[in-house]
Amino acid sequence: MPVVLVSGRSRRRLEAVAQTLGAVGVLPEMGATDAGYPVLPGETVHDAIARTGVPDALLAAEPGLARHPLATWGREGSHVFLGRVGDAAAGLVHDRSDGTLRLADNGHTGPGDAHIFHLLPAAASKAAAVARDVAARGADPARCLAVGDSGQDLDMGSVLGSVAIVANGAAADAGVAARAPWVTRGSYGAGVLEAVEEWLRGPPAG
């Protein structure tokens, strides 16, 4: 059963995990690196986004937000932030980029109410990256499972046959819990194992 890792993490960090787990592929940075965002010769998507000035404008407008100190290594696509944002943050990104960028909440992290946010091409998402990968592999999306802990992970269910949210993800976000068709009893890795084992026995109805 092929396993593909989908994450907001950089390619190099994700490939190290994939090698340990025996995964056959990685989809890094929520699909930001291959979503078709225009770049100059020799430039990464990360560089091109920085050149717009939107990351700096976002930080200036949102005092509860900071660059994620652990998410800079190997970054080629999205810009990653840690903290909290106000209701106007998404609109600022849309307006300053003329709709070419979006701000994605990739879920709660650690103690308190801090979330991880990705500034990435508007066309980039985990769901879009998964859809491209499934098609390239010639796989049947109806026979695929996604497991995650955030709304960005839940969205993968729109392109696959089954999606499960682990219990800690549902507990951290009431909106995700309300939309999730399947919430595991277990949290973190135990929830992933539970979802995979139950799915292999037969995906739940709906």
PDB file of C-alpha atoms in Angstrom:
ATOM      1  CA  MET A   1       0.000   0.000   0.000  1.00  0.00           C
ATOM      2  CA  PRO A   2       1.843   3.177  -1.131  1.00  0.00           C
ATOM      3  CA  VAL A   3       2.138   5.941   1.476  1.00  0.00           C
ATOM      4  CA  VAL A   4       2.674   9.588   0.494  1.00  0.00           C
ATOM      5  CA  LEU A   5       3.450  12.255   3.095  1.00  0.00           C
ATOM      6  CA  VAL A   6       1.604  15.561   2.686  1.00  0.00           C
ATOM      7  CA  SER A   7       2.719  18.435   4.858  1.00  0.00           C
ATOM      8  CA  GLY A   8       3.527  22.094   5.270  1.00  0.00           C
ATOM      9  CA  ARG A   9       7.104  21.069   6.023  1.00  0.00           C
ATOM     10  CA  SER A  10       9.930  21.658   3.560  1.00  0.00           C
ATOM     11  CA  ARG A  11      10.908  18.987   1.053  1.00  0.00           C
ATOM     12  CA  ARG A  12      14.196  18.146   2.753  1.00  0.00           C
ATOM     13  CA  ARG A  13      12.576  17.723   6.172  1.00  0.00           C
ATOM     14  CA  LEU A  14       9.761  15.646   4.708  1.00  0.00           C
ATOM     15  CA  GLU A  15      12.074  13.428   2.672  1.00  0.00           C
ATOM     16  CA  ALA A  16      14.018  12.574   5.842  1.00  0.00           C
ATOM     17  CA  VAL A  17      10.796  11.412   7.491  1.00  0.00           C
ATOM     18  CA  ALA A  18       9.706   9.549   4.357  1.00  0.00           C
ATOM     19  CA  GLN A  19      12.985   7.625   4.295  1.00  0.00           C
ATOM     20  CA  THR A  20      12.489   6.588   7.910  1.00  0.00           C
ATOM     21  CA  LEU A  21       8.889   5.470   7.357  1.00  0.00           C
ATOM     22  CA  GLY A  22       9.364   3.939   3.925  1.00  0.00           C
ATOM     23  CA  ALA A  23       6.944   6.350   2.236  1.00  0.00           C
ATOM     24  CA  VAL A  24       7.027   6.373  -1.565  1.00  0.00           C
ATOM     25  CA  GLY A  25       6.606  10.120  -2.030  1.00  0.00           C
ATOM     26  CA  VAL A  26       6.314  13.555  -0.437  1.00  0.00           C
ATOM     27  CA  LEU A  27       4.141  16.590  -1.153  1.00  0.00           C
ATOM     28  CA  PRO A  28       5.854  19.432   0.717  1.00  0.00           C
ATOM     29  CA  GLU A  29       4.808  22.951   1.666  1.00  0.00           C
ATOM     30  CA  MET A  30       1.092  22.339   1.070  1.00  0.00           C
ATOM     31  CA  GLY A  31       1.744  22.116  -2.671  1.00  0.00           C
ATOM     32  CA  ALA A  32       3.266  25.603  -2.860  1.00  0.00           C
ATOM     33  CA  THR A  33       6.310  24.564  -4.865  1.00  0.00           C
ATOM     34  CA  ASP A  34       4.456  23.219  -7.911  1.00  0.00           C
ATOM     35  CA  ALA A  35       1.226  25.216  -8.062  1.00  0.00           C
ATOM     36  CA  GLY A  36       2.308  27.267 -11.083  1.00  0.00           C
ATOM     37  CA  TYR A  37       3.270  30.486  -9.272  1.00  0.00           C
ATOM     38  CA  PRO A  38       5.436  32.646 -11.600  1.00  0.00           C
ATOM     39  CA  VAL A  39       9.120  33.008 -10.729  1.00  0.00           C
ATOM     40  CA  LEU A  40      12.128  34.702 -12.266  1.00  0.00           C
ATOM     41  CA  PRO A  41      15.069  32.633 -13.585  1.00  0.00           C
ATOM     42  CA  GLY A  42      16.931  31.050 -10.677  1.00  0.00           C
ATOM     43  CA  GLU A  43      14.250  32.096  -8.198  1.00  0.00           C
ATOM     44  CA  THR A  44      12.210  29.844  -5.910  1.00  0.00           C
ATOM     45  CA  VAL A  45       8.527  30.370  -5.191  1.00  0.00           C
ATOM     46  CA  HIS A  46       9.582  31.396  -1.678  1.00  0.00           C
ATOM     47  CA  ASP A  47      11.836  34.081  -3.176  1.00  0.00           C
ATOM     48  CA  ALA A  48       9.112  35.295  -5.517  1.00  0.00           C
ATOM     49  CA  ILE A  49       6.612  35.655  -2.680  1.00  0.00           C
ATOM     50  CA  ALA A  50       9.172  37.559  -0.595  1.00  0.00           C
ATOM     51  CA  ARG A  51       9.729  39.927  -3.524  1.00  0.00           C
ATOM     52  CA  THR A  52       6.054  40.991  -3.409  1.00  0.00           C
ATOM     53  CA  GLY A  53       6.493  42.505   0.060  1.00  0.00           C
ATOM     54  CA  VAL A  54       3.368  40.730   1.298  1.00  0.00           C
ATOM     55  CA  PRO A  55       5.159  38.757   4.063  1.00  0.00           C
ATOM     56  CA  ASP A  56       6.541  41.944   5.591  1.00  0.00           C
ATOM     57  CA  ALA A  57       3.204  43.746   5.237  1.00  0.00           C
ATOM     58  CA  LEU A  58       1.436  40.878   6.983  1.00  0.00           C
ATOM     59  CA  LEU A  59       3.872  40.900   9.887  1.00  0.00           C
ATOM     60  CA  ALA A  60       3.569  44.665  10.233  1.00  0.00           C
ATOM     61  CA  ALA A  61      -0.234  44.473  10.349  1.00  0.00           C
ATOM     62  CA  GLU A  62      -0.483  41.451  12.682  1.00  0.00           C
ATOM     63  CA  PRO A  63       1.383  41.934  15.986  1.00  0.00           C
ATOM     64  CA  GLY A  64       0.395  38.453  17.184  1.00  0.00           C
ATOM     65  CA  LEU A  65       2.224  36.823  14.287  1.00  0.00           C
ATOM     66  CA  ALA A  66       5.908  35.952  13.836  1.00  0.00           C
ATOM     67  CA  ARG A  67       7.980  33.935  11.417  1.00  0.00           C
ATOM     68  CA  HIS A  68       8.018  30.303  12.493  1.00  0.00           C
ATOM     69  CA  PRO A  69      11.550  29.767  13.866  1.00  0.00           C
ATOM     70  CA  LEU A  70      11.576  26.036  13.106  1.00  0.00           C
ATOM     71  CA  ALA A  71      10.160  26.203   9.584  1.00  0.00           C
ATOM     72  CA  THR A  72      12.756  28.183   7.644  1.00  0.00           C
ATOM     73  CA  TRP A  73      15.262  25.436   6.787  1.00  0.00           C
ATOM     74  CA  GLY A  74      14.994  24.233   3.204  1.00  0.00           C
ATOM     75  CA  ARG A  75      11.984  26.419   2.448  1.00  0.00           C
ATOM     76  CA  GLU A  76      11.284  26.697  -1.315  1.00  0.00           C
ATOM     77  CA  GLY A  77       7.612  27.640  -1.504  1.00  0.00           C
ATOM     78  CA  SER A  78       5.416  29.030   1.258  1.00  0.00           C
ATOM     79  CA  HIS A  79       6.323  31.437   4.046  1.00  0.00           C
ATOM     80  CA  VAL A  80       5.415  30.051   7.477  1.00  0.00           C
ATOM     81  CA  PHE A  81       4.250  32.030  10.500  1.00  0.00           C
ATOM     82  CA  LEU A  82       3.350  31.182  14.063  1.00  0.00           C
ATOM     83  CA  GLY A  83       0.817  32.896  16.323  1.00  0.00           C
ATOM     84  CA  ARG A  84      -2.567  34.529  15.875  1.00  0.00           C
ATOM     85  CA  VAL A  85      -4.129  36.760  13.221  1.00  0.00           C
ATOM     86  CA  GLY A  86      -7.092  39.097  13.119  1.00  0.00           C
ATOM     87  CA  ASP A  87     -10.086  38.922  10.831  1.00  0.00           C
ATOM     88  CA  ALA A  88      -8.480  41.263   8.284  1.00  0.00           C
ATOM     89  CA  ALA A  89      -5.340  39.178   7.678  1.00  0.00           C
ATOM     90  CA  ALA A  90      -6.685  37.069   4.821  1.00  0.00           C
ATOM     91  CA  GLY A  91      -8.076  40.141   3.086  1.00  0.00           C
ATOM     92  CA  LEU A  92      -4.762  41.963   3.403  1.00  0.00           C
ATOM     93  CA  VAL A  93      -2.958  39.090   1.701  1.00  0.00           C
ATOM     94  CA  HIS A  94      -5.554  38.916  -1.069  1.00  0.00           C
ATOM     95  CA  ASP A  95      -5.529  42.664  -1.719  1.00  0.00           C
ATOM     96  CA  ARG A  96      -1.746  43.177  -1.523  1.00  0.00           C
ATOM     97  CA  SER A  97      -1.157  40.265  -3.909  1.00  0.00           C
ATOM     98  CA  ASP A  98      -4.039  41.001  -6.305  1.00  0.00           C
ATOM     99  CA  GLY A  99      -5.475  37.625  -5.446  1.00  0.00           C
ATOM    100  CA  THR A 100      -2.374  35.609  -6.330  1.00  0.00           C
ATOM    101  CA  LEU A 101      -1.587  34.617  -2.722  1.00  0.00           C
ATOM    102  CA  ARG A 102      -3.617  33.303   0.194  1.00  0.00           C
ATOM    103  CA  LEU A 103      -3.132  32.833   3.933  1.00  0.00           C
ATOM    104  CA  ALA A 104      -3.861  29.266   5.068  1.00  0.00           C
ATOM    105  CA  ASP A 105      -4.382  28.196   8.677  1.00  0.00           C
ATOM    106  CA  ASN A 106      -2.596  24.853   9.001  1.00  0.00           C
ATOM    107  CA  GLY A 107      -3.838  24.137  12.497  1.00  0.00           C
ATOM    108  CA  HIS A 108      -3.225  24.608  16.198  1.00  0.00           C
ATOM    109  CA  THR A 109       0.216  23.962  17.634  1.00  0.00           C
ATOM    110  CA  GLY A 110       1.594  23.682  21.139  1.00  0.00           C
ATOM    111  CA  PRO A 111       0.153  25.214  24.303  1.00  0.00           C
ATOM    112  CA  GLY A 112      -2.124  28.228  24.132  1.00  0.00           C
ATOM    113  CA  ASP A 113      -3.994  29.294  21.025  1.00  0.00           C
ATOM    114  CA  ALA A 114      -1.123  29.649  18.539  1.00  0.00           C
ATOM    115  CA  HIS A 115      -1.676  28.387  14.998  1.00  0.00           C
ATOM    116  CA  ILE A 116       0.650  27.758  12.063  1.00  0.00           C
ATOM    117  CA  PHE A 117      -0.097  29.901   9.005  1.00  0.00           C
ATOM    118  CA  HIS A 118       1.226  29.507   5.475  1.00  0.00           C
ATOM    119  CA  LEU A 119       1.461  32.332   2.972  1.00  0.00           C
ATOM    120  CA  LEU A 120       1.353  30.528  -0.364  1.00  0.00           C
ATOM    121  CA  PRO A 121       0.119  30.747  -3.955  1.00  0.00           C
ATOM    122  CA  ALA A 122      -3.652  31.031  -4.170  1.00  0.00           C
ATOM    123  CA  ALA A 123      -3.794  27.868  -6.284  1.00  0.00           C
ATOM    124  CA  ALA A 124      -1.789  25.817  -3.776  1.00  0.00           C
ATOM    125  CA  SER A 125      -3.370  23.471  -1.272  1.00  0.00           C
ATOM    126  CA  LYS A 126      -2.870  20.002   0.130  1.00  0.00           C
ATOM    127  CA  ALA A 127      -5.982  18.847  -1.729  1.00  0.00           C
ATOM    128  CA  ALA A 128      -4.721  20.153  -5.071  1.00  0.00           C
ATOM    129  CA  ALA A 129      -1.285  18.589  -4.550  1.00  0.00           C
ATOM    130  CA  VAL A 130      -2.869  15.257  -3.613  1.00  0.00           C
ATOM    131  CA  ALA A 131      -5.136  15.319  -6.667  1.00  0.00           C
ATOM    132  CA  ARG A 132      -2.131  15.857  -8.957  1.00  0.00           C
ATOM    133  CA  ASP A 133      -0.153  13.097  -7.256  1.00  0.00           C
ATOM    134  CA  VAL A 134      -2.989  10.570  -7.382  1.00  0.00           C
ATOM    135  CA  ALA A 135      -3.524  11.273 -11.075  1.00  0.00           C
ATOM    136  CA  ALA A 136       0.210  10.947 -11.823  1.00  0.00           C
ATOM    137  CA  ARG A 137       0.294   7.563 -10.085  1.00  0.00           C
ATOM    138  CA  GLY A 138      -2.761   6.343 -11.972  1.00  0.00           C
ATOM    139  CA  ALA A 139      -4.459   5.565  -8.669  1.00  0.00           C
ATOM    140  CA  ASP A 140      -8.185   5.501  -8.016  1.00  0.00           C
ATOM    141  CA  PRO A 141      -8.906   8.431  -5.669  1.00  0.00           C
ATOM    142  CA  ALA A 142     -12.003   6.660  -4.342  1.00  0.00           C
ATOM    143  CA  ARG A 143      -9.712   3.974  -2.925  1.00  0.00           C
ATOM    144  CA  CYS A 144      -7.357   6.421  -1.167  1.00  0.00           C
ATOM    145  CA  LEU A 145      -7.298   7.592   2.461  1.00  0.00           C
ATOM    146  CA  ALA A 146      -6.038  10.858   3.938  1.00  0.00           C
ATOM    147  CA  VAL A 147      -5.340  11.249   7.661  1.00  0.00           C
ATOM    148  CA  GLY A 148      -4.565  14.558   9.327  1.00  0.00           C
ATOM    149  CA  ASP A 149      -5.335  16.990  12.110  1.00  0.00           C
ATOM    150  CA  SER A 150      -6.345  20.311  10.534  1.00  0.00           C
ATOM    151  CA  GLY A 151      -8.822  21.915   8.188  1.00  0.00           C
ATOM    152  CA  GLN A 152      -6.232  21.838   5.418  1.00  0.00           C
ATOM    153  CA  ASP A 153      -6.021  18.065   5.903  1.00  0.00           C
ATOM    154  CA  LEU A 154      -9.799  17.709   6.022  1.00  0.00           C
ATOM    155  CA  ASP A 155      -9.999  19.370   2.607  1.00  0.00           C
ATOM    156  CA  MET A 156      -8.125  16.408   1.114  1.00  0.00           C
ATOM    157  CA  GLY A 157     -11.377  14.503   1.533  1.00  0.00           C
ATOM    158  CA  SER A 158     -12.785  16.511  -1.371  1.00  0.00           C
ATOM    159  CA  VAL A 159     -10.473  14.664  -3.779  1.00  0.00           C
ATOM    160  CA  LEU A 160     -10.178  11.265  -2.060  1.00  0.00           C
ATOM    161  CA  GLY A 161     -12.566   8.533  -1.041  1.00  0.00           C
ATOM    162  CA  SER A 162     -11.926   8.757   2.716  1.00  0.00           C
ATOM    163  CA  VAL A 163     -10.499  11.260   5.185  1.00  0.00           C
ATOM    164  CA  ALA A 164      -9.973  10.916   8.924  1.00  0.00           C
ATOM    165  CA  ILE A 165      -9.125  13.586  11.483  1.00  0.00           C
ATOM    166  CA  VAL A 166      -7.246  12.406  14.546  1.00  0.00           C
ATOM    167  CA  ALA A 167      -8.841  13.166  17.910  1.00  0.00           C
ATOM    168  CA  ASN A 168      -6.355  15.856  18.951  1.00  0.00           C
ATOM    169  CA  GLY A 169      -7.041  17.803  15.752  1.00  0.00           C
ATOM    170  CA  ALA A 170     -10.789  17.709  16.323  1.00  0.00           C
ATOM    171  CA  ALA A 171     -10.326  18.752  19.956  1.00  0.00           C
ATOM    172  CA  ALA A 172      -8.214  21.741  18.906  1.00  0.00           C
ATOM    173  CA  ASP A 173     -10.678  23.088  16.307  1.00  0.00           C
ATOM    174  CA  ALA A 174     -14.430  22.861  16.782  1.00  0.00           C
ATOM    175  CA  GLY A 175     -14.999  23.825  13.152  1.00  0.00           C
ATOM    176  CA  VAL A 176     -12.898  20.923  11.933  1.00  0.00           C
ATOM    177  CA  ALA A 177     -14.639  18.567  14.336  1.00  0.00           C
ATOM    178  CA  ALA A 178     -18.055  19.658  13.056  1.00  0.00           C
ATOM    179  CA  ARG A 179     -17.114  19.090   9.398  1.00  0.00           C
ATOM    180  CA  ALA A 180     -15.105  15.896   9.748  1.00  0.00           C
ATOM    181  CA  PRO A 181     -16.927  12.772   8.541  1.00  0.00           C
ATOM    182  CA  TRP A 182     -14.573  10.594  10.589  1.00  0.00           C
ATOM    183  CA  VAL A 183     -12.805  11.477  13.869  1.00  0.00           C
ATOM    184  CA  THR A 184     -10.590   8.818  15.383  1.00  0.00           C
ATOM    185  CA  ARG A 185     -10.761   7.816  19.020  1.00  0.00           C
ATOM    186  CA  GLY A 186      -6.985   8.022  19.316  1.00  0.00           C
ATOM    187  CA  SER A 187      -4.778  11.102  19.112  1.00  0.00           C
ATOM    188  CA  TYR A 188      -1.584  11.817  17.173  1.00  0.00           C
ATOM    189  CA  GLY A 189       0.151   8.672  15.862  1.00  0.00           C
ATOM    190  CA  ALA A 190      -2.278   6.362  17.628  1.00  0.00           C
ATOM    191  CA  GLY A 191      -5.105   8.024  15.716  1.00  0.00           C
ATOM    192  CA  VAL A 192      -3.282   7.587  12.409  1.00  0.00           C
ATOM    193  CA  LEU A 193      -2.741   3.887  13.082  1.00  0.00           C
ATOM    194  CA  GLU A 194      -6.393   3.486  14.088  1.00  0.00           C
ATOM    195  CA  ALA A 195      -7.603   5.168  10.902  1.00  0.00           C
ATOM    196  CA  VAL A 196      -5.364   3.102   8.636  1.00  0.00           C
ATOM    197  CA  GLU A 197      -6.301  -0.183  10.281  1.00  0.00           C
ATOM    198  CA  GLU A 198     -10.036   0.556  10.154  1.00  0.00           C
ATOM    199  CA  TRP A 199      -9.786   1.776   6.554  1.00  0.00           C
ATOM    200  CA  LEU A 200      -7.978  -1.376   5.464  1.00  0.00           C
ATOM    201  CA  ARG A 201     -10.835  -3.393   6.922  1.00  0.00           C
ATOM    202  CA  GLY A 202     -13.261  -1.262   4.904  1.00  0.00           C
ATOM    203  CA  PRO A 203     -13.796   2.529   4.662  1.00  0.00           C
ATOM    204  CA  PRO A 204     -16.698   3.823   6.789  1.00  0.00           C
ATOM    205  CA  ALA A 205     -19.885   4.696   4.946  1.00  0.00           C
ATOM    206  CA  GLY A 206     -20.089   8.332   3.831  1.00  0.00           C
TER     207      GLY A 206
END
